[in-house]
């Protein structure tokens, strides 16, 4: 793996304005994602993880700072980045077959036969070579999320972004999907940025865990994970270091942050009242 | 198979009961306005199938219906797409559109006659005008209500405008568009009659109206039966087409097989 930065965020900040009230959600984030690196972003619910990912995906224009991919400013529909949504039930198009869903991002960029070939091979990569002509809603939740992963793969992205991709599948399916994503990264060499609120999942998957906290959210910690490329559900999680890392991340996320909320104090008095 | 028979029974029991009631209640009727159903049925067979009014009167009306409806569908969906994708334009035009929509199709008949004349193109225009509105309004609503996650997918993957339109927005609006198209079809069938109120010398509507004017009451009833049957028939055809287009939709998924491995 090279150390070349693929994604570079500098001074990245975002605020939402609703009904005249402006709330700064993301402070001023600085981070990079190296080529081939697997980065997990963790943080408490509501801290701004989805907001951050939407900025990275080009779905949201950040209020402050910049994001570059391979040195270029981020653009909508940039095929260097692709996205796996949390809600597979809504992100796959029910009127298209599995194959058509996966081939969709290629429409208008490649001839029909090539689109089909690439979609078929992406589906084989996620182990779904035999349900091409089915509709996504005919599949189980885990299989649907595989379709979404295949759709992200088909554009041969430099980075795959995932927002809590396994939050709504059962534990067993979840482990299978985690290993699938690791295998895909090891095989394809793309970077992965995965958001989760599950600390174990983050440590198991990542080369580096970024912990977000506070309002506005800042990078609390940047923790390298020293388990190398080869991971196994039972063995890796049984490493003594795994427990140490878990405790550390736990503490960072759970750390009381009272007295460190300047924006909330001045920005949203109702918020303040609710907490007392 | 048995569920098919069951559904047919469910759909047909009430009409059968009503027809039977009509049949027996009117059996000895001497009223000029409510002749016995038996006579109406005989007359229907005689006039429409033996004398051949099916081809001389139903066919021209049906042609007008199809042209008018096709125009309403094409223009309604195209304009609906445009206005659905441009909410500001729609909001700006809404008062005018609401006004036009409130004008009953019968009321534009005189205007259409003055502007277009008494020919079939006037009748096609009236049918098209009346059935256009539900299609337009439903298309706009359908396009506007696309799931934001689906829109995000289109944006995140940088889909081309044409792909966005024909693979994403249009199919996602299809259930609502088709609901509007179905309402429009019923309206269009009624407008066969309305559009033939003036200047028509043939057609199903003209036949019914002329029969009524000439006190040929049995003929009038037979024409209404044919009109009802025509409406029912086009509705069945519509349902078949709709269930094909929407076979992915939760309401039509029964019978699809699920993949249960993993
Ligand atoms: N479109 C929006 N407008 C206003 N506030 C929003 C919007 N989206 C999210 N927020 C607020 O921003 C904060 C962070 O949301 P989000 O990024 O979804 O957090 P996370 O994914 O970490 O749970 C939340 O307090 C949420 O209420
Ligand atoms: Mg979130």
Coordinates of N, CA and C in Angstrom, one line a residue, chain A residues 41-203:
Chain A
X41 N -14.7 5.6 10.4 CA -15.0 6.8 11.1 C -16.0 6.5 12.1
X42 N -15.7 6.7 13.4 CA -16.7 6.4 14.5 C -17.0 7.6 15.2
X43 N -18.1 7.6 15.9 CA -18.6 8.7 16.7 C -20.0 8.5 17.1
X44 N -20.4 9.2 18.2 CA -21.7 9.0 18.7 C -22.8 9.4 17.7
X45 N -23.9 8.9 17.9 CA -25.0 9.2 17.0 C -25.3 10.7 17.0
X46 N -25.5 11.3 15.8 CA -25.8 12.7 15.7 C -24.6 13.6 15.7
X47 N -23.4 13.0 15.7 CA -22.2 13.8 15.7 C -21.9 14.5 14.4
X48 N -22.4 13.9 13.3 CA -22.2 14.5 12.0 C -21.5 13.5 11.0
X49 N -21.5 12.2 11.3 CA -20.9 11.3 10.4 C -21.5 11.2 9.0
X50 N -22.8 11.2 9.0 CA -23.5 11.1 7.7 C -23.2 12.4 6.9
X51 N -23.2 13.5 7.7 CA -23.0 14.8 7.0 C -21.6 14.8 6.4
X52 N -20.6 14.3 7.1 CA -19.3 14.2 6.6 C -19.2 13.4 5.3
X53 N -19.9 12.2 5.4 CA -19.9 11.3 4.2 C -20.6 11.9 3.0
X54 N -21.6 12.6 3.3 CA -22.3 13.3 2.2 C -21.5 14.4 1.5
X55 N -20.7 15.0 2.3 CA -19.7 16.0 1.8 C -18.7 15.3 0.9
X56 N -18.2 14.2 1.4 CA -17.2 13.4 0.6 C -17.8 12.9 -0.7
X57 N -19.1 12.5 -0.6 CA -19.7 11.9 -1.8 C -20.1 12.9 -2.8
X58 N -20.0 14.2 -2.4 CA -20.4 15.3 -3.4 C -21.9 15.5 -3.3
X59 N -22.6 15.0 -2.3 CA -24.0 15.2 -2.2 C -24.3 16.5 -1.5
X60 N -23.3 17.0 -0.8 CA -23.5 18.1 0.1 C -22.3 19.0 -0.1
X61 N -22.5 20.3 -0.4 CA -21.3 21.2 -0.5 C -20.9 21.7 0.9
X62 N -19.7 21.4 1.3 CA -19.4 21.8 2.7 C -19.3 23.3 2.7
X63 N -19.7 23.8 3.9 CA -19.7 25.3 4.1 C -18.3 25.9 4.1
X64 N -17.4 25.1 4.7 CA -16.0 25.6 4.9 C -15.0 24.5 4.4
X65 N -13.9 25.0 4.0 CA -12.8 24.1 3.7 C -12.9 23.4 2.4
X66 N -12.0 22.4 2.2 CA -12.0 21.8 0.9 C -11.8 20.3 1.0
X67 N -12.2 19.6 0.0 CA -11.9 18.2 -0.1 C -11.4 17.9 -1.5
X68 N -10.3 17.2 -1.6 CA -9.8 16.9 -2.9 C -9.7 15.4 -3.0
X69 N -9.8 14.9 -4.3 CA -9.6 13.5 -4.6 C -8.6 13.4 -5.6
X70 N -7.4 12.8 -5.4 CA -6.3 12.8 -6.3 C -5.9 14.2 -6.7
X71 N -6.1 15.1 -5.7 CA -5.7 16.5 -6.0 C -6.7 17.3 -6.6
X72 N -7.8 16.7 -7.1 CA -8.9 17.5 -7.8 C -10.0 17.8 -6.8
X73 N -10.6 19.0 -6.9 CA -11.7 19.2 -6.0 C -12.9 18.3 -6.3
X74 N -13.6 17.9 -5.3 CA -14.7 16.9 -5.5 C -15.8 17.5 -6.4
X75 N -16.3 16.5 -7.2 CA -17.4 16.9 -8.1 C -18.5 15.9 -7.9
X76 N -19.7 16.4 -8.2 CA -20.9 15.5 -8.2 C -20.7 14.4 -9.2
X77 N -21.0 13.2 -8.8 CA -21.0 12.1 -9.8 C -19.6 11.8 -10.3
X78 N -18.6 12.1 -9.4 CA -17.2 11.7 -9.7 C -17.1 10.2 -9.6
X79 N -16.7 9.6 -10.7 CA -16.6 8.1 -10.6 C -15.4 7.6 -9.8
X80 N -14.6 8.5 -9.3 CA -13.5 8.1 -8.5 C -14.0 7.6 -7.1
X81 N -15.2 8.1 -6.8 CA -15.8 7.8 -5.5 C -17.1 7.1 -5.7
X82 N -17.4 6.1 -5.0 CA -18.7 5.5 -5.0 C -19.2 5.2 -3.7
X83 N -20.6 5.1 -3.6 CA -21.2 5.2 -2.3 C -22.1 3.9 -2.1
X84 N -22.0 3.4 -0.9 CA -23.0 2.4 -0.4 C -23.8 3.0 0.7
X85 N -25.1 3.0 0.4 CA -26.0 3.7 1.4 C -26.4 2.7 2.5
X86 N -26.8 3.2 3.6 CA -27.2 2.4 4.8 C -28.4 1.6 4.4
X87 N -29.4 2.3 3.8 CA -30.7 1.7 3.6 C -30.8 1.1 2.2
X88 N -30.4 -0.2 2.2 CA -30.4 -0.9 0.9 C -31.8 -1.0 0.3
X89 N -32.8 -1.1 1.2 CA -34.2 -1.2 0.8 C -34.6 0.0 0.0
X90 N -34.0 1.2 0.2 CA -34.4 2.3 -0.5 C -33.4 2.7 -1.6
X91 N -32.2 2.3 -1.5 CA -31.2 2.8 -2.4 C -31.1 1.9 -3.7
X92 N -31.6 0.7 -3.6 CA -31.7 -0.1 -4.8 C -33.0 0.2 -5.5
X93 N -33.0 0.3 -6.8 CA -34.2 0.7 -7.5 C -35.1 -0.6 -7.8
X94 N -36.3 -0.6 -7.2 CA -37.1 -1.8 -7.2 C -37.6 -2.2 -8.6
X95 N -37.6 -1.2 -9.5 CA -38.1 -1.5 -10.9 C -37.0 -2.1 -11.8
X96 N -35.8 -2.1 -11.3 CA -34.7 -2.7 -12.1 C -34.3 -4.0 -11.5
X97 N -33.9 -5.0 -12.4 CA -33.4 -6.2 -11.9 C -32.0 -6.0 -11.2
X98 N -31.5 -7.0 -10.5 CA -30.2 -6.9 -9.9 C -29.2 -6.5 -10.9
X99 N -29.1 -7.1 -12.0 CA -28.1 -6.8 -13.0 C -28.3 -5.4 -13.5
X100 N -29.5 -4.9 -13.8 CA -29.7 -3.6 -14.3 C -29.4 -2.5 -13.2
X101 N -29.6 -2.9 -11.9 CA -29.3 -1.9 -10.9 C -27.7 -1.7 -10.8
X102 N -27.0 -2.8 -11.0 CA -25.6 -2.7 -10.9 C -25.0 -2.1 -12.1
X103 N -25.6 -2.3 -13.3 CA -25.1 -1.7 -14.5 C -25.5 -0.2 -14.7
X104 N -26.4 0.2 -13.9 CA -27.0 1.6 -14.0 C -25.9 2.7 -14.1
X105 N -24.9 2.7 -13.1 CA -24.0 3.8 -13.2 C -23.1 3.9 -14.4
X106 N -23.1 2.8 -15.2 CA -22.3 2.8 -16.4 C -23.1 3.3 -17.6
X107 N -24.4 3.5 -17.5 CA -25.2 3.9 -18.6 C -24.7 5.2 -19.2
X108 N -24.5 5.2 -20.5 CA -24.1 6.4 -21.2 C -22.6 6.5 -21.2
X109 N -21.9 5.6 -20.5 CA -20.4 5.7 -20.5 C -19.7 4.5 -21.2
X110 N -20.5 3.4 -21.4 CA -19.9 2.3 -22.1 C -20.9 1.6 -22.9
X111 N -20.5 0.8 -24.0 CA -21.5 0.1 -24.8 C -22.2 -1.0 -23.9
X112 N -23.4 -1.3 -24.4 CA -24.3 -2.2 -23.7 C -23.6 -3.5 -23.2
X113 N -22.9 -4.1 -24.2 CA -22.3 -5.4 -23.9 C -21.2 -5.3 -22.8
X114 N -20.5 -4.2 -22.9 CA -19.5 -4.0 -21.8 C -20.1 -3.7 -20.5
X115 N -21.2 -2.9 -20.5 CA -21.9 -2.6 -19.2 C -22.3 -3.9 -18.6
X116 N -22.8 -4.8 -19.4 CA -23.3 -6.1 -18.9 C -22.2 -6.9 -18.3
X117 N -21.1 -7.0 -19.1 CA -20.0 -7.8 -18.6 C -19.4 -7.3 -17.3
X118 N -19.3 -6.0 -17.2 CA -18.7 -5.4 -16.0 C -19.7 -5.6 -14.8
X119 N -21.0 -5.5 -15.0 CA -21.9 -5.7 -14.0 C -21.9 -7.1 -13.5
X120 N -21.9 -8.1 -14.5 CA -21.8 -9.5 -14.1 C -20.6 -9.8 -13.3
X121 N -19.5 -9.2 -13.7 CA -18.3 -9.6 -12.9 C -18.3 -8.9 -11.5
X122 N -18.9 -7.7 -11.4 CA -19.0 -7.2 -10.1 C -19.9 -8.0 -9.2
X123 N -20.9 -8.5 -9.8 CA -21.9 -9.4 -9.0 C -21.2 -10.7 -8.7
X124 N -20.4 -11.2 -9.5 CA -19.6 -12.4 -9.2 C -18.7 -12.2 -8.0
X125 N -18.1 -11.0 -8.0 CA -17.2 -10.6 -7.0 C -17.8 -10.6 -5.6
X126 N -19.1 -10.2 -5.6 CA -19.8 -10.2 -4.3 C -20.6 -11.5 -4.0
X127 N -20.3 -12.5 -4.9 CA -21.0 -13.8 -4.7 C -22.4 -13.9 -5.1
X128 N -22.8 -13.1 -6.1 CA -24.2 -13.1 -6.5 C -24.3 -13.3 -8.0
X129 N -23.5 -14.3 -8.5 CA -23.6 -14.6 -9.9 C -24.8 -15.2 -10.4
X130 N -25.7 -15.7 -9.4 CA -26.8 -16.5 -9.9 C -28.2 -15.9 -9.6
X131 N -28.2 -14.6 -9.4 CA -29.5 -13.9 -9.2 C -29.6 -12.7 -10.1
X132 N -28.9 -12.7 -11.2 CA -28.8 -11.5 -12.1 C -30.2 -11.0 -12.5
X133 N -31.1 -11.9 -12.8 CA -32.4 -11.5 -13.4 C -33.5 -11.4 -12.3
X134 N -33.1 -11.6 -11.1 CA -34.1 -11.3 -10.0 C -34.2 -9.8 -9.7
X135 N -35.3 -9.5 -9.0 CA -35.4 -8.1 -8.5 C -34.8 -8.1 -7.1
X136 N -34.2 -6.9 -6.7 CA -33.6 -6.8 -5.4 C -34.5 -7.2 -4.3
X137 N -35.8 -6.8 -4.4 CA -36.7 -7.1 -3.3 C -37.1 -8.6 -3.2
X138 N -36.6 -9.4 -4.1 CA -36.7 -10.8 -3.9 C -35.6 -11.4 -3.1
X139 N -34.6 -10.6 -2.7 CA -33.5 -11.1 -2.0 C -33.5 -10.7 -0.5
X140 N -32.7 -11.5 0.2 CA -32.6 -11.1 1.7 C -31.9 -9.8 1.8
X141 N -31.9 -9.2 3.0 CA -31.3 -8.0 3.3 C -29.8 -8.0 3.0
X142 N -29.1 -9.1 3.5 CA -27.7 -9.2 3.2 C -27.3 -9.3 1.8
X143 N -28.2 -10.0 1.0 CA -27.9 -10.1 -0.4 C -28.1 -8.7 -1.1
X144 N -29.1 -8.0 -0.6 CA -29.4 -6.7 -1.2 C -28.2 -5.8 -1.0
X145 N -27.6 -5.9 0.2 CA -26.5 -5.0 0.5 C -25.3 -5.4 -0.4
X146 N -25.2 -6.7 -0.7 CA -24.1 -7.1 -1.7 C -24.4 -6.5 -3.0
X147 N -25.6 -6.4 -3.4 CA -25.9 -5.8 -4.7 C -25.5 -4.4 -4.7
X148 N -25.7 -3.7 -3.6 CA -25.3 -2.3 -3.5 C -23.8 -2.2 -3.5
X149 N -23.1 -3.1 -2.9 CA -21.6 -3.1 -3.0 C -21.2 -3.4 -4.4
X150 N -21.8 -4.3 -5.1 CA -21.5 -4.5 -6.5 C -21.7 -3.3 -7.3
X151 N -22.7 -2.6 -7.1 CA -23.0 -1.3 -7.8 C -21.9 -0.3 -7.6
X152 N -21.4 -0.3 -6.3 CA -20.3 0.6 -6.0 C -19.0 0.2 -6.7
X153 N -18.8 -1.1 -6.8 CA -17.6 -1.6 -7.4 C -17.6 -1.4 -8.9
X154 N -18.7 -1.4 -9.6 CA -18.8 -1.5 -11.0 C -18.1 -0.3 -11.7
X155 N -18.0 0.8 -11.0 CA -17.4 2.0 -11.6 C -15.9 2.0 -11.4
X156 N -15.4 1.0 -10.8 CA -13.9 0.9 -10.5 C -13.4 2.1 -9.8
X157 N -14.0 2.4 -8.6 CA -13.7 3.6 -7.9 C -12.3 3.6 -7.3
X158 N -11.8 4.7 -7.0 CA -10.6 4.8 -6.2 C -10.9 4.7 -4.7
X159 N -12.1 5.1 -4.3 CA -12.5 5.1 -2.9 C -14.0 4.6 -2.9
X160 N -14.3 3.7 -2.0 CA -15.7 3.4 -1.7 C -16.1 4.0 -0.4
X161 N -17.2 4.7 -0.4 CA -17.7 5.3 0.8 C -18.9 4.5 1.3
X162 N -18.9 4.2 2.6 CA -20.1 3.4 3.1 C -20.6 4.0 4.4
X163 N -21.9 4.3 4.5 CA -22.5 4.9 5.7 C -23.2 3.8 6.4
X164 N -22.7 3.4 7.5 CA -23.3 2.3 8.4 C -23.9 1.2 7.5
X165 N -23.1 0.6 6.7 CA -23.7 -0.3 5.7 C -24.3 -1.5 6.2
X166 N -23.8 -1.9 7.4 CA -24.3 -3.2 7.9 C -25.2 -3.1 9.2
X167 N -25.7 -1.9 9.4 CA -26.4 -1.6 10.6 C -27.8 -2.3 10.7
X168 N -28.3 -2.6 9.5 CA -29.6 -3.3 9.6 C -29.7 -4.7 9.1
X169 N -28.5 -5.4 9.3 CA -28.6 -6.9 9.0 C -28.2 -7.6 10.3
X170 N -28.6 -8.9 10.3 CA -28.3 -9.7 11.5 C -26.8 -10.0 11.7
X171 N -26.4 -10.4 12.9 CA -25.0 -10.5 13.3 C -24.2 -11.4 12.4
X172 N -24.8 -12.5 12.0 CA -24.0 -13.4 11.2 C -23.8 -12.9 9.8
X173 N -24.8 -12.3 9.2 CA -24.7 -11.7 7.9 C -23.7 -10.6 7.9
X174 N -23.7 -9.9 9.0 CA -22.9 -8.7 9.2 C -21.4 -9.1 9.1
X175 N -21.1 -10.2 9.8 CA -19.7 -10.7 9.8 C -19.3 -11.1 8.4
X176 N -20.2 -11.8 7.7 CA -19.9 -12.2 6.3 C -19.7 -11.0 5.4
X177 N -20.5 -10.0 5.6 CA -20.3 -8.8 4.8 C -19.0 -8.0 5.1
X178 N -18.7 -8.0 6.4 CA -17.4 -7.3 6.8 C -16.3 -8.0 6.1
X179 N -16.3 -9.3 6.1 CA -15.1 -10.1 5.5 C -15.2 -9.9 4.0
X180 N -16.4 -9.8 3.4 CA -16.5 -9.5 2.0 C -15.8 -8.2 1.6
X181 N -16.1 -7.1 2.4 CA -15.5 -5.8 2.1 C -14.0 -5.8 2.2
X182 N -13.5 -6.5 3.3 CA -12.1 -6.6 3.4 C -11.5 -7.3 2.2
X183 N -12.1 -8.4 1.8 CA -11.6 -9.2 0.6 C -11.6 -8.3 -0.6
X184 N -12.6 -7.5 -0.8 CA -12.7 -6.7 -2.0 C -11.6 -5.6 -2.0
X185 N -11.4 -5.1 -0.8 CA -10.3 -4.0 -0.7 C -9.0 -4.7 -1.0
X186 N -8.7 -5.8 -0.4 CA -7.4 -6.5 -0.6 C -7.2 -6.9 -2.0
X187 N -8.3 -7.3 -2.7 CA -8.2 -7.7 -4.1 C -8.2 -6.5 -5.0
X188 N -9.0 -5.5 -4.8 CA -9.1 -4.4 -5.7 C -8.2 -3.3 -5.5
X189 N -7.7 -3.1 -4.2 CA -6.7 -2.1 -3.9 C -7.3 -0.7 -3.8
X190 N -8.6 -0.6 -3.8 CA -9.2 0.8 -3.6 C -9.2 1.1 -2.1
X191 N -9.4 2.4 -1.8 CA -9.5 2.8 -0.4 C -11.0 2.6 0.0
X192 N -11.2 2.5 1.3 CA -12.5 2.4 1.8 C -12.7 3.3 3.0
X193 N -13.7 4.1 3.0 CA -14.1 4.9 4.1 C -15.4 4.4 4.6
X194 N -15.4 3.8 5.8 CA -16.6 3.2 6.3 C -17.0 3.9 7.6
X195 N -18.3 4.3 7.7 CA -18.8 4.9 8.9 C -19.5 3.9 9.7
X196 N -19.3 3.9 11.0 CA -20.0 3.0 11.8 C -20.1 3.5 13.2
X197 N -21.1 3.1 14.0 CA -21.0 3.4 15.4 C -20.7 2.3 16.2
X198 N -20.3 1.2 15.5 CA -19.9 -0.1 16.2 C -18.4 -0.1 16.3
X199 N -17.9 0.1 17.6 CA -16.4 0.2 17.8 C -15.7 -1.1 17.3
X200 N -16.3 -2.3 17.7 CA -15.6 -3.5 17.3 C -15.5 -3.6 15.8
X201 N -16.5 -3.2 15.1 CA -16.5 -3.3 13.7 C -15.4 -2.4 13.1
X202 N -15.3 -1.2 13.7 CA -14.3 -0.3 13.2 C -12.9 -0.8 13.4
X203 N -12.6 -1.3 14.5 CA -11.3 -1.8 14.8 C -11.0 -3.1 14.0

